[in-house]
Amino acid sequence: MYTQALNTAETADRDLEDAGKAAQFQARIDAEERIEPNDWMPAAYRKTLTRQISQHAHSEIVGMLPEGNWITRAPTLRRKAALLAKVQDECGHGLYLYAAAETLGSSREELVDAMLAGKAKYSSIFNYPTLTWADIGTIGWLVDGAAIMNQIPLCRCSYGPYARAMIRVCKEESFHQRQGYEIMVTLCRGSEEQKAMAQDALNRWWWPVLMMFGPPDATSQHSDTSTKWKIKRFSNDELRQKFVDATVPQAQYLGLTIPDPGMTQDADGHWRHSEIDWTEFKQVLTGNGPCNRDRMAARRKAHEEGAWVREAAASYAAKRAQRQTAQAAE
């Protein structure tokens, strides 16, 4: 009885201590202080950030695949060099983000293994095919444009390593968006066939891009806590509306038609889109998109073929550590 009472008292003391730490933690968040890796944080905060940052990293890496498909078929040498640079940037983004996620206590190997096993998600947008060169322009214009809308607020995320990584990522994504829009301008100023190609790409990508911002606020599972902890600064619907308002005038300048006959402009100047087909979104998330299987097969193949590189790096690191230990002992 005495031991049981003692254990109960110790548990109550720990709960009280954790409650005090949680209150101090939230006070720091409310004061716009940055949380760093060695700071105390609630387990749920750590878990939420690990999920979000790792999924962001997976998306950058998988996102190389649809564009990499066109490196060998770019129409000019200049376009090829620009696309190569962009794909290289996306790889770098993934590495920055994996490094940020590792500061939360999960190894890069664990994060990658979870994605390859299908336990971790990546952005649904990368499960759509790139059928023509216009798709590369549309990805830069719309997909990267939506990414910028999502990611600029992350530069003020409460978690320091994530916020700092996003500063460089956003600068590079801004370049990617301008590059994509320039491709669309060139196509729309070209032949009728080229402009039709641009319109077709817009028709296919518009709705999946709107889905990128996530489900409606009323059904979002993580928005409330992420907002409370200032991981997110805007809701899914707010970001989606900002994107639509910014993109419609750009489409009008190009002479392209947004594939939404029900879209209207309200008295405040906001463009209101029609209802999104969330059934398609759920299908893609559950692995039934046009390219889900191809994307995962490509990532698994690359991971397996790169095993020798990881083994060589580990062997080199081990031998270097042995040499340093031997030198220190002399």
Coordinates of C-alpha atoms in Angstrom, one line a residue:
M1 CA 0.0 0.0 0.0
Y2 CA 2.8 2.4 0.9
T3 CA 4.7 1.7 -2.4
Q4 CA 1.5 2.2 -4.4
A5 CA 0.8 5.5 -2.6
L6 CA 4.4 6.6 -3.2
N7 CA 4.2 5.8 -7.0
T8 CA 0.9 7.7 -7.2
A9 CA 2.4 10.7 -5.5
E10 CA 5.4 10.6 -7.8
T11 CA 3.2 10.4 -10.9
A12 CA 1.1 13.4 -9.7
D13 CA 4.3 15.4 -9.1
R14 CA 5.5 14.6 -12.6
D15 CA 2.2 15.6 -14.1
L16 CA 2.3 18.9 -12.1
E17 CA 5.8 19.6 -13.3
D18 CA 4.9 18.8 -16.9
A19 CA 1.9 21.1 -16.7
G20 CA 4.1 23.9 -15.5
K21 CA 6.6 23.3 -18.3
A22 CA 3.7 23.2 -20.8
A23 CA 2.5 26.6 -19.5
Q24 CA 6.0 28.1 -19.8
F25 CA 6.3 26.6 -23.3
Q26 CA 3.1 28.2 -24.5
A27 CA 4.1 31.5 -22.9
R28 CA 7.2 31.4 -25.0
I29 CA 5.2 30.6 -28.1
D30 CA 2.8 33.5 -27.4
A31 CA 5.8 35.8 -27.0
E32 CA 7.1 34.8 -30.5
E33 CA 10.2 33.2 -29.0
R34 CA 11.8 30.4 -31.1
I35 CA 11.9 26.9 -29.8
E36 CA 15.3 25.2 -30.3
P37 CA 16.2 21.5 -30.3
N38 CA 17.6 21.4 -26.7
D39 CA 14.6 23.3 -25.3
W40 CA 11.8 21.4 -23.4
M41 CA 8.8 20.8 -25.7
P42 CA 5.5 18.8 -25.3
A43 CA 5.7 15.3 -26.9
A44 CA 2.8 16.3 -29.1
Y45 CA 4.6 19.3 -30.4
R46 CA 7.7 17.2 -31.3
K47 CA 5.4 14.6 -33.0
T48 CA 3.5 17.2 -35.0
L49 CA 6.7 18.8 -36.2
T50 CA 8.4 15.5 -37.1
R51 CA 5.3 14.5 -39.1
Q52 CA 5.1 17.8 -40.9
I53 CA 8.8 18.4 -41.6
S54 CA 9.4 14.8 -42.7
Q55 CA 6.4 14.9 -45.1
H56 CA 7.7 18.1 -46.5
A57 CA 11.1 16.6 -47.0
H58 CA 9.6 13.5 -48.7
S59 CA 7.6 15.8 -51.0
E60 CA 10.7 17.7 -52.1
I61 CA 12.5 14.4 -53.0
V62 CA 9.5 12.7 -54.7
G63 CA 8.8 16.0 -56.4
M64 CA 12.0 15.6 -58.4
L65 CA 10.5 12.7 -60.3
P66 CA 7.7 14.3 -62.5
E67 CA 10.1 17.1 -63.6
G68 CA 13.1 14.8 -64.0
N69 CA 11.0 13.0 -66.5
W70 CA 11.5 16.0 -68.9
I71 CA 15.3 16.7 -68.4
T72 CA 16.2 14.6 -71.5
R73 CA 13.4 16.1 -73.5
A74 CA 13.6 19.8 -72.8
P75 CA 13.2 21.8 -76.0
T76 CA 16.5 23.8 -75.8
L77 CA 19.8 23.5 -74.0
R78 CA 18.9 26.6 -71.9
R79 CA 15.7 24.9 -70.8
K80 CA 17.6 21.7 -70.0
A81 CA 20.1 23.5 -67.8
A82 CA 17.4 25.5 -66.0
L83 CA 15.4 22.3 -65.3
L84 CA 18.5 20.5 -64.1
A85 CA 19.2 23.3 -61.7
K86 CA 15.7 23.3 -60.4
V87 CA 15.6 19.5 -59.8
Q88 CA 19.0 19.9 -58.0
D89 CA 17.4 22.6 -55.8
E90 CA 14.5 20.3 -54.9
C91 CA 17.0 17.7 -53.8
G92 CA 18.8 20.3 -51.6
H93 CA 15.4 21.3 -50.1
G94 CA 14.8 17.7 -49.1
L95 CA 18.2 17.5 -47.4
Y96 CA 17.7 20.7 -45.5
L97 CA 14.4 19.5 -44.2
Y98 CA 15.6 16.0 -43.2
A99 CA 18.4 17.7 -41.3
A100 CA 15.8 19.9 -39.5
A101 CA 13.6 16.8 -38.7
E102 CA 16.6 15.0 -37.3
T103 CA 17.0 17.7 -34.6
L104 CA 13.7 16.4 -33.2
G105 CA 15.2 13.0 -32.4
S106 CA 14.4 10.9 -35.5
S107 CA 17.2 9.7 -37.7
R108 CA 17.1 10.3 -41.5
E109 CA 17.1 6.6 -42.0
E110 CA 14.0 6.2 -39.9
L111 CA 12.2 8.9 -41.8
V112 CA 13.1 7.6 -45.2
D113 CA 12.2 4.0 -44.2
A114 CA 8.8 5.2 -43.1
M115 CA 8.1 6.8 -46.4
L116 CA 9.3 3.8 -48.4
A117 CA 7.1 1.5 -46.3
G118 CA 4.1 3.7 -47.0
K119 CA 3.7 4.8 -43.4
A120 CA 4.6 8.5 -44.1
K121 CA 2.9 10.7 -46.7
Y122 CA 4.2 13.2 -49.3
S123 CA 2.3 15.8 -51.2
S124 CA -0.5 14.4 -53.3
I125 CA 0.3 16.7 -56.2
F126 CA 3.3 14.6 -57.2
N127 CA 1.2 11.6 -58.0
Y128 CA 0.0 13.2 -61.3
P129 CA 1.9 12.7 -64.6
T130 CA 3.8 15.3 -66.7
L131 CA 2.4 14.6 -70.2
T132 CA 3.8 17.6 -72.1
W133 CA 6.4 20.3 -71.8
A134 CA 3.7 22.7 -70.7
D135 CA 3.3 20.6 -67.6
I136 CA 6.8 21.7 -66.5
G137 CA 5.7 25.3 -66.9
T138 CA 2.5 24.7 -65.0
I139 CA 4.3 22.9 -62.2
G140 CA 6.6 25.9 -61.8
W141 CA 3.8 28.4 -62.0
L142 CA 1.1 26.7 -60.0
V143 CA 2.7 24.0 -57.9
D144 CA 5.6 26.1 -56.8
G145 CA 3.4 29.1 -56.5
A146 CA 1.1 27.2 -54.1
A147 CA 4.2 25.9 -52.2
I148 CA 5.4 29.5 -51.8
M149 CA 2.0 30.5 -50.4
N150 CA 2.3 27.6 -47.9
Q151 CA 5.9 28.1 -47.0
I152 CA 6.5 31.8 -46.6
P153 CA 4.6 31.7 -43.3
L154 CA 6.8 28.8 -42.2
C155 CA 9.7 31.2 -42.1
R156 CA 8.1 32.5 -38.9
C157 CA 7.4 29.0 -37.6
S158 CA 8.0 28.7 -33.8
Y159 CA 10.6 25.9 -34.3
G160 CA 13.9 27.5 -35.1
P161 CA 15.6 24.9 -37.4
Y162 CA 12.5 24.6 -39.6
A163 CA 12.0 28.3 -39.8
R164 CA 15.6 28.9 -40.8
A165 CA 15.6 26.2 -43.4
M166 CA 12.5 27.7 -45.0
I167 CA 14.2 31.0 -45.6
R168 CA 16.5 29.6 -48.3
V169 CA 13.9 27.2 -49.6
C170 CA 11.4 30.0 -50.2
K171 CA 14.0 32.1 -52.1
E172 CA 14.7 29.2 -54.4
E173 CA 11.0 28.3 -54.8
S174 CA 10.4 31.9 -55.8
F175 CA 12.9 31.5 -58.6
H176 CA 11.2 28.3 -59.7
Q177 CA 7.8 29.9 -59.8
R178 CA 9.1 32.7 -62.1
Q179 CA 10.8 30.2 -64.3
G180 CA 7.6 28.2 -64.7
Y181 CA 5.6 31.3 -65.4
E182 CA 8.1 32.4 -68.1
I183 CA 7.7 29.0 -69.8
M184 CA 3.9 29.6 -69.8
V185 CA 4.3 33.1 -71.2
T186 CA 6.5 31.7 -74.0
L187 CA 4.0 29.0 -74.9
C188 CA 1.0 31.4 -74.8
R189 CA 2.8 33.8 -77.1
G190 CA 3.7 31.0 -79.5
S191 CA 1.6 29.0 -82.0
E192 CA -2.0 28.1 -81.4
E193 CA -0.9 24.5 -80.8
Q194 CA 1.5 25.7 -78.0
K195 CA -1.2 27.9 -76.4
A196 CA -3.6 24.9 -76.5
M197 CA -0.9 22.8 -74.8
A198 CA -0.6 25.4 -72.0
Q199 CA -4.4 25.5 -71.6
D200 CA -4.6 21.7 -71.4
A201 CA -1.9 21.6 -68.7
L202 CA -3.8 24.3 -66.7
N203 CA -7.0 22.2 -67.1
R204 CA -5.3 19.1 -65.6
W205 CA -3.4 20.7 -62.8
W206 CA -5.7 23.4 -61.5
W207 CA -7.9 21.3 -59.1
P208 CA -5.0 19.0 -57.8
V209 CA -3.1 22.2 -57.0
L210 CA -6.0 23.6 -55.0
M211 CA -6.0 20.3 -53.1
M212 CA -2.4 20.9 -52.1
F213 CA -3.5 23.2 -49.3
G214 CA -5.2 20.4 -47.5
P215 CA -8.8 19.6 -46.6
P216 CA -11.2 22.3 -45.6
D217 CA -10.7 23.9 -42.2
A218 CA -13.9 22.3 -40.9
T219 CA -12.4 18.8 -41.5
S220 CA -8.7 19.4 -40.9
Q221 CA -7.2 17.2 -38.2
H222 CA -4.1 19.2 -37.2
S223 CA -4.8 22.9 -37.9
D224 CA -6.0 24.0 -34.4
T225 CA -3.0 22.7 -32.5
S226 CA -0.5 23.7 -35.2
T227 CA -2.0 27.3 -35.1
K228 CA -1.9 27.4 -31.3
W229 CA 1.8 26.4 -31.4
K230 CA 2.5 28.8 -34.3
I231 CA 3.7 26.1 -36.5
K232 CA 1.1 27.3 -39.0
R233 CA 0.1 31.0 -39.3
F234 CA -2.9 30.6 -41.7
S235 CA -5.5 28.0 -42.1
N236 CA -5.8 25.8 -45.2
D237 CA -8.8 27.7 -46.6
E238 CA -7.1 31.1 -46.0
L239 CA -4.0 30.0 -47.9
R240 CA -6.0 28.5 -50.7
Q241 CA -8.0 31.8 -51.1
K242 CA -4.7 33.8 -51.2
F243 CA -3.4 31.5 -53.9
V244 CA -6.6 31.8 -56.0
D245 CA -6.7 35.6 -55.7
A246 CA -3.1 35.8 -56.8
T247 CA -3.3 33.3 -59.7
V248 CA -6.5 34.3 -61.5
P249 CA -5.1 37.6 -62.7
Q250 CA -1.9 35.8 -63.9
A251 CA -4.0 33.4 -66.0
Q252 CA -5.9 36.3 -67.4
Y253 CA -2.7 38.0 -68.5
L254 CA -1.6 34.7 -70.2
G255 CA -5.0 34.6 -72.0
L256 CA -5.8 31.2 -70.3
T257 CA -9.1 30.2 -68.9
I258 CA -9.4 28.8 -65.3
P259 CA -11.2 25.5 -65.6
D260 CA -14.0 26.4 -63.2
P261 CA -17.1 27.7 -64.9
G262 CA -18.6 28.4 -61.5
M263 CA -15.9 30.8 -60.4
T264 CA -17.1 34.3 -59.4
Q265 CA -15.6 37.4 -58.0
D266 CA -17.3 38.8 -54.9
A267 CA -17.8 42.4 -53.9
D268 CA -14.4 42.5 -52.1
G269 CA -12.5 41.4 -55.2
H270 CA -11.9 37.8 -54.0
W271 CA -12.3 35.0 -56.6
R272 CA -14.6 32.3 -55.2
H273 CA -14.0 28.8 -56.7
S274 CA -16.4 26.0 -57.0
E275 CA -16.6 23.1 -54.6
I276 CA -13.5 20.8 -54.7
D277 CA -13.9 17.1 -55.4
W278 CA -12.4 15.8 -52.2
T279 CA -13.1 12.2 -53.2
E280 CA -10.3 12.5 -55.7
F281 CA -8.0 13.9 -53.0
K282 CA -8.7 11.0 -50.7
Q283 CA -8.2 8.5 -53.5
V284 CA -4.7 9.9 -54.2
L285 CA -3.8 10.0 -50.5
T286 CA -4.7 6.3 -50.1
G287 CA -2.4 5.3 -53.0
N288 CA -4.8 5.3 -55.9
G289 CA -3.6 8.3 -57.8
P290 CA -2.4 8.1 -61.5
C291 CA 1.3 7.7 -60.5
N292 CA 1.4 6.6 -56.8
R293 CA 2.8 3.2 -57.6
D294 CA 5.3 4.5 -60.1
R295 CA 6.6 7.2 -57.7
M296 CA 7.1 4.7 -54.8
A297 CA 8.7 2.2 -57.1
A298 CA 11.1 4.8 -58.4
R299 CA 12.0 5.9 -54.9
R300 CA 12.5 2.3 -53.7
K301 CA 14.7 1.5 -56.7
A302 CA 16.8 4.6 -56.1
H303 CA 17.2 3.7 -52.4
E304 CA 18.2 0.1 -53.2
E305 CA 20.7 1.1 -55.9
G306 CA 22.2 3.8 -53.6
A307 CA 22.9 1.3 -50.8
W308 CA 26.6 1.0 -51.8
V309 CA 27.0 4.7 -51.3
R310 CA 25.6 4.7 -47.8
E311 CA 27.7 1.6 -46.9
A312 CA 30.9 3.3 -48.3
A313 CA 30.1 6.5 -46.4
A314 CA 29.5 4.6 -43.1
S315 CA 32.7 2.6 -43.6
Y316 CA 34.7 5.7 -44.2
A317 CA 33.2 7.4 -41.2
A318 CA 34.0 4.4 -39.0
K319 CA 37.7 4.2 -40.2
R320 CA 38.1 7.9 -39.7
A321 CA 36.8 7.6 -36.1
Q322 CA 39.2 4.8 -35.5
R323 CA 42.1 6.9 -36.7
Q324 CA 41.1 9.8 -34.6
T325 CA 40.8 7.6 -31.5
A326 CA 44.2 6.1 -32.2
Q327 CA 45.8 9.5 -32.6
A328 CA 44.2 10.8 -29.4
A329 CA 45.6 7.8 -27.5
E330 CA 49.2 8.4 -28.7

